[in-house]
Coordinates of C-alpha atoms and ligand atoms in Angstrom, one line a residue:
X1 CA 79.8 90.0 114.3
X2 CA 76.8 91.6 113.0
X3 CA 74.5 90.1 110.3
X4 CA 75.8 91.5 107.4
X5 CA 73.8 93.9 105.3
X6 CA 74.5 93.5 101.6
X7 CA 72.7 96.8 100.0
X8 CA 72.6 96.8 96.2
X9 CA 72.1 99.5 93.9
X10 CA 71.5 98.6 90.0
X11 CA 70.9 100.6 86.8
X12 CA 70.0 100.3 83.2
X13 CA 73.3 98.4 82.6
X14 CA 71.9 95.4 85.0
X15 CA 68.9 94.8 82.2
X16 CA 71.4 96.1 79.1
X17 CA 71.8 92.2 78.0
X18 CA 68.1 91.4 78.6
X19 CA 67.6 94.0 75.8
X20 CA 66.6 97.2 77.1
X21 CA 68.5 100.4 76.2
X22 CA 70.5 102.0 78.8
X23 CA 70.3 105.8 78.8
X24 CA 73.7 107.1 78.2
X25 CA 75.5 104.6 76.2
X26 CA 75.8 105.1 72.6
X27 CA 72.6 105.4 71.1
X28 CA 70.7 105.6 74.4
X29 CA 67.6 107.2 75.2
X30 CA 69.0 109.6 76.2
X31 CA 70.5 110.3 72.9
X32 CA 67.2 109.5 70.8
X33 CA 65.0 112.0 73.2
X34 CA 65.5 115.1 75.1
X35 CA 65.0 114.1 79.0
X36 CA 63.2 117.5 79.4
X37 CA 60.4 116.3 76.9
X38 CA 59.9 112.5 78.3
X39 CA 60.9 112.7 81.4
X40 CA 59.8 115.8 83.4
X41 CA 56.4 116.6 85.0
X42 CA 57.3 120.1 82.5
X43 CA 57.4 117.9 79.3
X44 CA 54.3 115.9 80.1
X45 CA 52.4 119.0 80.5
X46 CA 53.9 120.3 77.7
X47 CA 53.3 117.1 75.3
X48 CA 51.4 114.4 77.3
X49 CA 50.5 111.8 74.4
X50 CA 54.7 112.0 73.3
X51 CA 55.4 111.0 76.8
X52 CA 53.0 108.4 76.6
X53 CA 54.4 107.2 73.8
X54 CA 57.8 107.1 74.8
X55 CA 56.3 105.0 78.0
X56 CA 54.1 102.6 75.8
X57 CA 57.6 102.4 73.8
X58 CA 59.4 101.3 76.8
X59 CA 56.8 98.8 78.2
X60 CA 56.0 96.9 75.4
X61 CA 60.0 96.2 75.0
X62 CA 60.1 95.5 78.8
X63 CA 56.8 93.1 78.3
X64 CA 59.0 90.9 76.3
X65 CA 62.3 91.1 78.1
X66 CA 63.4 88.1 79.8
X67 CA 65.7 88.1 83.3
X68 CA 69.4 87.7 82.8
X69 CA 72.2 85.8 84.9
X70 CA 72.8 89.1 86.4
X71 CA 69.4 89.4 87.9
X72 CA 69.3 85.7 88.6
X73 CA 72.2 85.7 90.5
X74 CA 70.9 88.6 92.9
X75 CA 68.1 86.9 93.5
X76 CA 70.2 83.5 94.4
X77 CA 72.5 85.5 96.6
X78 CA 69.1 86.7 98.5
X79 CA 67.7 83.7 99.1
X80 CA 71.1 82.2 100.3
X81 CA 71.3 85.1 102.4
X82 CA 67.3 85.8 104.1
X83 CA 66.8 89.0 104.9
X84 CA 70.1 90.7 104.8
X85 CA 70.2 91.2 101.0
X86 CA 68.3 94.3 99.9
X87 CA 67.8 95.5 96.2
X88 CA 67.8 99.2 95.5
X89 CA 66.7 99.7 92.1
X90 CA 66.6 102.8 89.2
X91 CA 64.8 100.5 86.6
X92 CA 61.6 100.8 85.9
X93 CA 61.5 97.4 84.6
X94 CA 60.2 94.1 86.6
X95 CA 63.4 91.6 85.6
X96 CA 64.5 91.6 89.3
X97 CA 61.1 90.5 90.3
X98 CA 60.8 88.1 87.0
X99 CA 64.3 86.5 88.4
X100 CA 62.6 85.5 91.5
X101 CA 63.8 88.8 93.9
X102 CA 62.0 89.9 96.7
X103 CA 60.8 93.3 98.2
X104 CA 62.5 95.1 95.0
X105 CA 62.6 98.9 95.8
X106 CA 62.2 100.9 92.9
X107 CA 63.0 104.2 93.5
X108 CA 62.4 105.6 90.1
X109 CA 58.6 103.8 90.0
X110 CA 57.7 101.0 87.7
X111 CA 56.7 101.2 83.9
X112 CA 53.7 98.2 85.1
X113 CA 52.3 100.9 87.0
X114 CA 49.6 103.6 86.2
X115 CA 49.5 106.6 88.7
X116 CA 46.2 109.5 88.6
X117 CA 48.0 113.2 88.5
X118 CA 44.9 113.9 90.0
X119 CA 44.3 111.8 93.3
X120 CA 47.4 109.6 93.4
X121 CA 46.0 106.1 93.0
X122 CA 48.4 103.9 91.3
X123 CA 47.1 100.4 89.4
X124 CA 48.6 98.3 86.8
X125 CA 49.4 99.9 84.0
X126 CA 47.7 98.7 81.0
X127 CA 50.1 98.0 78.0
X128 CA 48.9 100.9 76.5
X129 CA 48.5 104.3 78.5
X130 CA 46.6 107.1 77.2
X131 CA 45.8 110.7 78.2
X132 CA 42.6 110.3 78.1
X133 CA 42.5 106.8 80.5
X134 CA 39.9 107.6 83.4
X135 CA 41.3 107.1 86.6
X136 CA 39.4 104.1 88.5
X137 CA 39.3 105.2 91.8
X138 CA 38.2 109.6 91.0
X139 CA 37.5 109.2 87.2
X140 CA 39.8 112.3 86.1
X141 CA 41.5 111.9 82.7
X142 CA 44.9 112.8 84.6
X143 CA 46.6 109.8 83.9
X144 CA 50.4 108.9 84.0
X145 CA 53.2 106.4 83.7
X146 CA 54.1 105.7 87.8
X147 CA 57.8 106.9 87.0
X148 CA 60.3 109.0 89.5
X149 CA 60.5 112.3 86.4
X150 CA 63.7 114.9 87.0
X151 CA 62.8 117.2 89.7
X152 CA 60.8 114.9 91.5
X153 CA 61.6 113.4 94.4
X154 CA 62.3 109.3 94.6
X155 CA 60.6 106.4 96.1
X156 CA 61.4 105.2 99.6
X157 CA 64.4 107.8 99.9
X158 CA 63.7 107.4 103.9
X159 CA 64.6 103.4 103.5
X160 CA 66.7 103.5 101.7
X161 CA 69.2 106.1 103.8
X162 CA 68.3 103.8 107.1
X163 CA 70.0 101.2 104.8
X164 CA 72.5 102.9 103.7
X165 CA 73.5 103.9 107.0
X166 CA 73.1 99.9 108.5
X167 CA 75.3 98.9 105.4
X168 CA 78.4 96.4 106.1
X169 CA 78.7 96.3 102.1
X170 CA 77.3 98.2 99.1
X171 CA 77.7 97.3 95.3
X172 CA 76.9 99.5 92.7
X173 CA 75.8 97.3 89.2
X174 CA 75.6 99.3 86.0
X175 CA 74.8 102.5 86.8
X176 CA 76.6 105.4 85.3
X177 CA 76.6 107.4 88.9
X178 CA 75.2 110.4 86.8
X179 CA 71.9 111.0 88.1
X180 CA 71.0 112.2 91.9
X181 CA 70.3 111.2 94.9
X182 CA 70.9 107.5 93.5
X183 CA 74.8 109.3 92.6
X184 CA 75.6 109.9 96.1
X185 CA 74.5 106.5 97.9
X186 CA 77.8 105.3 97.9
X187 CA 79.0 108.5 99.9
X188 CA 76.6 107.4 102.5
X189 CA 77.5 104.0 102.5
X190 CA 81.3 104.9 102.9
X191 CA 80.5 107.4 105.4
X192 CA 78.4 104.3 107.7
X193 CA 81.5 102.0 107.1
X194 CA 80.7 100.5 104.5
X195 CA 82.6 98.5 101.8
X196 CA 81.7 99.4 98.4
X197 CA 82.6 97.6 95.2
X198 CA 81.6 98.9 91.8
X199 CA 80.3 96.6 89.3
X200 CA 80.0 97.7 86.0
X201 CA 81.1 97.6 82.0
X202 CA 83.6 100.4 82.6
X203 CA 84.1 102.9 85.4
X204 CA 81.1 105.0 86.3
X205 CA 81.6 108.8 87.0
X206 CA 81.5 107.8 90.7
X207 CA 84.5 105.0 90.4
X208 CA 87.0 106.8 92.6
X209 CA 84.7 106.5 95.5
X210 CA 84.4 102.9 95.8
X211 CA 87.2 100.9 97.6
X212 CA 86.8 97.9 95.2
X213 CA 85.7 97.4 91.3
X214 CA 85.5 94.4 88.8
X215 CA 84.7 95.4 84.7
X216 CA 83.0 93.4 82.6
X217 CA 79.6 92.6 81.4
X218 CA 76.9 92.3 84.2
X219 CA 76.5 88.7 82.9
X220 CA 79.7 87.4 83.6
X221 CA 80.8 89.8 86.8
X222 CA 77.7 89.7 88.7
X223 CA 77.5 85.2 88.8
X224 CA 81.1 85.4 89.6
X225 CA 81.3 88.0 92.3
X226 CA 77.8 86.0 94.1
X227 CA 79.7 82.9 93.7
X228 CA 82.7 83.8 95.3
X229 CA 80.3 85.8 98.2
X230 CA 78.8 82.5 98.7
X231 CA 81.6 80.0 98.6
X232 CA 83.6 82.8 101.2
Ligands
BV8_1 C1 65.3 114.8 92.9 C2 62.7 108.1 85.0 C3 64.6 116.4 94.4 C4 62.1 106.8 84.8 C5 64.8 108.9 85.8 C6 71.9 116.7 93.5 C7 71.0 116.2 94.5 C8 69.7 115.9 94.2 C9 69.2 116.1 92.9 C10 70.0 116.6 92.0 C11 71.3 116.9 92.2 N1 71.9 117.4 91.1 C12 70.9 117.3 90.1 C13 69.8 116.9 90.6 C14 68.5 116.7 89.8 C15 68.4 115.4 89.1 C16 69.7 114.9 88.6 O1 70.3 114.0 89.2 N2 70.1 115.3 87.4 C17 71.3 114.8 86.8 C18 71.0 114.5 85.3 C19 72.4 115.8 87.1 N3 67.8 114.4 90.0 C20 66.4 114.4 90.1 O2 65.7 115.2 89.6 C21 65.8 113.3 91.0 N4 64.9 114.0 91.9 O3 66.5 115.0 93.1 O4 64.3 115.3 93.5 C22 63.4 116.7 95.2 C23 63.6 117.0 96.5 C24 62.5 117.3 97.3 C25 61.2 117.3 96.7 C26 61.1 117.0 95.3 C27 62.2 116.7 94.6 C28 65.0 112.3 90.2 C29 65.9 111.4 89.4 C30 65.1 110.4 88.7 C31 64.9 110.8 87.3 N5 64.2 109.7 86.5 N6 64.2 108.0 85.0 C32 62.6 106.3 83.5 O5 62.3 106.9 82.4 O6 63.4 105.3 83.5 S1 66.5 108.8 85.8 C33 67.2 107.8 84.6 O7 68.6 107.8 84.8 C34 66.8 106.3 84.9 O8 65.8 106.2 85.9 C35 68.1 105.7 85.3 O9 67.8 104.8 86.4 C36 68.8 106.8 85.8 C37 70.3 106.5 85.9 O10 70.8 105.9 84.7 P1 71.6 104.5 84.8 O11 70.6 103.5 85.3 O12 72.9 104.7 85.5 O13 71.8 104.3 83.3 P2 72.9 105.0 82.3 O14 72.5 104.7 80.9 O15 73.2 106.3 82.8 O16 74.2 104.1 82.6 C38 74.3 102.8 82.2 C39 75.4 102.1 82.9 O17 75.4 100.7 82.6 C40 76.8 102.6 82.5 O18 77.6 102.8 83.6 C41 77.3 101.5 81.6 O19 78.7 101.4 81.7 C42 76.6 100.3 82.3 N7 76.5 99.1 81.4 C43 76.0 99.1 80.1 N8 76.0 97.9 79.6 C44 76.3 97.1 80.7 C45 76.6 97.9 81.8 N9 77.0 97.4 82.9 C46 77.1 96.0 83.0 N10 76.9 95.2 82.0 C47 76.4 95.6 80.8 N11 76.2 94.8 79.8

């Protein structure tokens, strides 16, 4: 029997009880600012210091946040498990990392990183980004958040499909399954053989195509469902 390959994919609703704001739930970000102002490469040449804003917004809360059970739990179930545990992420916030994961990938970038429009240098982002920020490798004033925006194309995709396609199991944890190519992962996954299991609040968009599912807050469901991996 093969190693297994456990490959995770989490969302806003994984970091929902550390405090930070999902997108689409009620009251969202989504529902306090247009995606095409804050996050396109459109809307930051349109407006750059409001999307700077809306980024210094976002880190400060995440500066604060602490790691919940949820990502504690992931990060248990990966050291229990070395090597064969692999965390695909669309947060932009470090909580896996603060929880003690490893080799997080973050597909969507990383609100603690700054990235030059110009040359593509990336360094930690200070708390607060501005416009004006030299870059510190070519010096142009091009700086910006080192995010994944609409229309651009994610992190690692490469990886991550090789994963994907290695998969003996793939879990879903609060993501809405509304935004691509993270949306279509577990098509891949299915299509390699994999078992899928959605875990989530409520069923996502993409619920029909998992083979398994367990509701409830990430808190409880996630502990319970690496508990029960690990006692198997
Ligand atoms: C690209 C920026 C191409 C950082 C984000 C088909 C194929 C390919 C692309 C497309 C396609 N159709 C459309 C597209 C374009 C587009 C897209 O998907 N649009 C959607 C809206 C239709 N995709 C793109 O543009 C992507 N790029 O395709 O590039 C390309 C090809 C070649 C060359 C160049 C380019 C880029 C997408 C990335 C966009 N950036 N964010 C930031 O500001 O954070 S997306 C944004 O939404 C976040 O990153 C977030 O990760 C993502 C998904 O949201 P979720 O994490 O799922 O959060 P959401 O609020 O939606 O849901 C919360 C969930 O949690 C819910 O299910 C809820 O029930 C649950 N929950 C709540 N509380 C709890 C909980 N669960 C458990 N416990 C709780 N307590």
């Amino acid at each position: 029997m093969p190693d297994p390959t456990i490959v995770i994919l989490t969302g806003a609703g994984i970091s929902a009880e550390s405090g930070l704001g999902t997108f689409r739930d009620e009251g969202g970000l989504w529902a306090r600012h247009r995606i095409e102002d804050v996050a396109t490469p459109e809307g930051f040449g349109r407006d750059p210091d409001l999307v700077h804003r809306f980024y210094n917004a976002r880190r400060a809360q995440a500066a604060t946040a602490r790691p919940n059970a949820a990502h504690r739990a992931l990060a248990r179930l990966q050291a229990a498990l070395p090597g064969a545990v692999h965390i695909v992420t669309q947060n932009v916030d470090g909580l896996h990392e603060a929880a003690g994961a490893r080799e997080v990938l973050h597909m969507h970038g990383r609100l603690d990183r700054a990235l030059c429009g110009a040359c593509a240098h990336r360094w930690p982002a200070p708390a607060e980004m501005h416009r004006s920020d030299p870059c510190p490798a070519c010096g142009a004033a091009a700086t910006r958040p080192d995010v994944v925006w609409f229309g651009e194309m994610p992190h690692g995709m490469e990886r991550i499909w090789g994963l994907l396609e290695s998969a003996s199991l793939f879990v879903a944890i609060g993501t809405s399954g509304e935004v691509y190519p993270a949306a279509a992962f577990v098509e891949e996954a299915r299509a390699s053989g994999a078992d899928t299991l959605e875990l989530n609040l409520e069923p996502s968009s993409r619920i029909s195509e998992f083979a398994r599912a367990r509701f409830g807050p990430a808190t409880e469901v996630v502990p319970a469902w690496v508990e029960e991996l690990l006692a198997g």
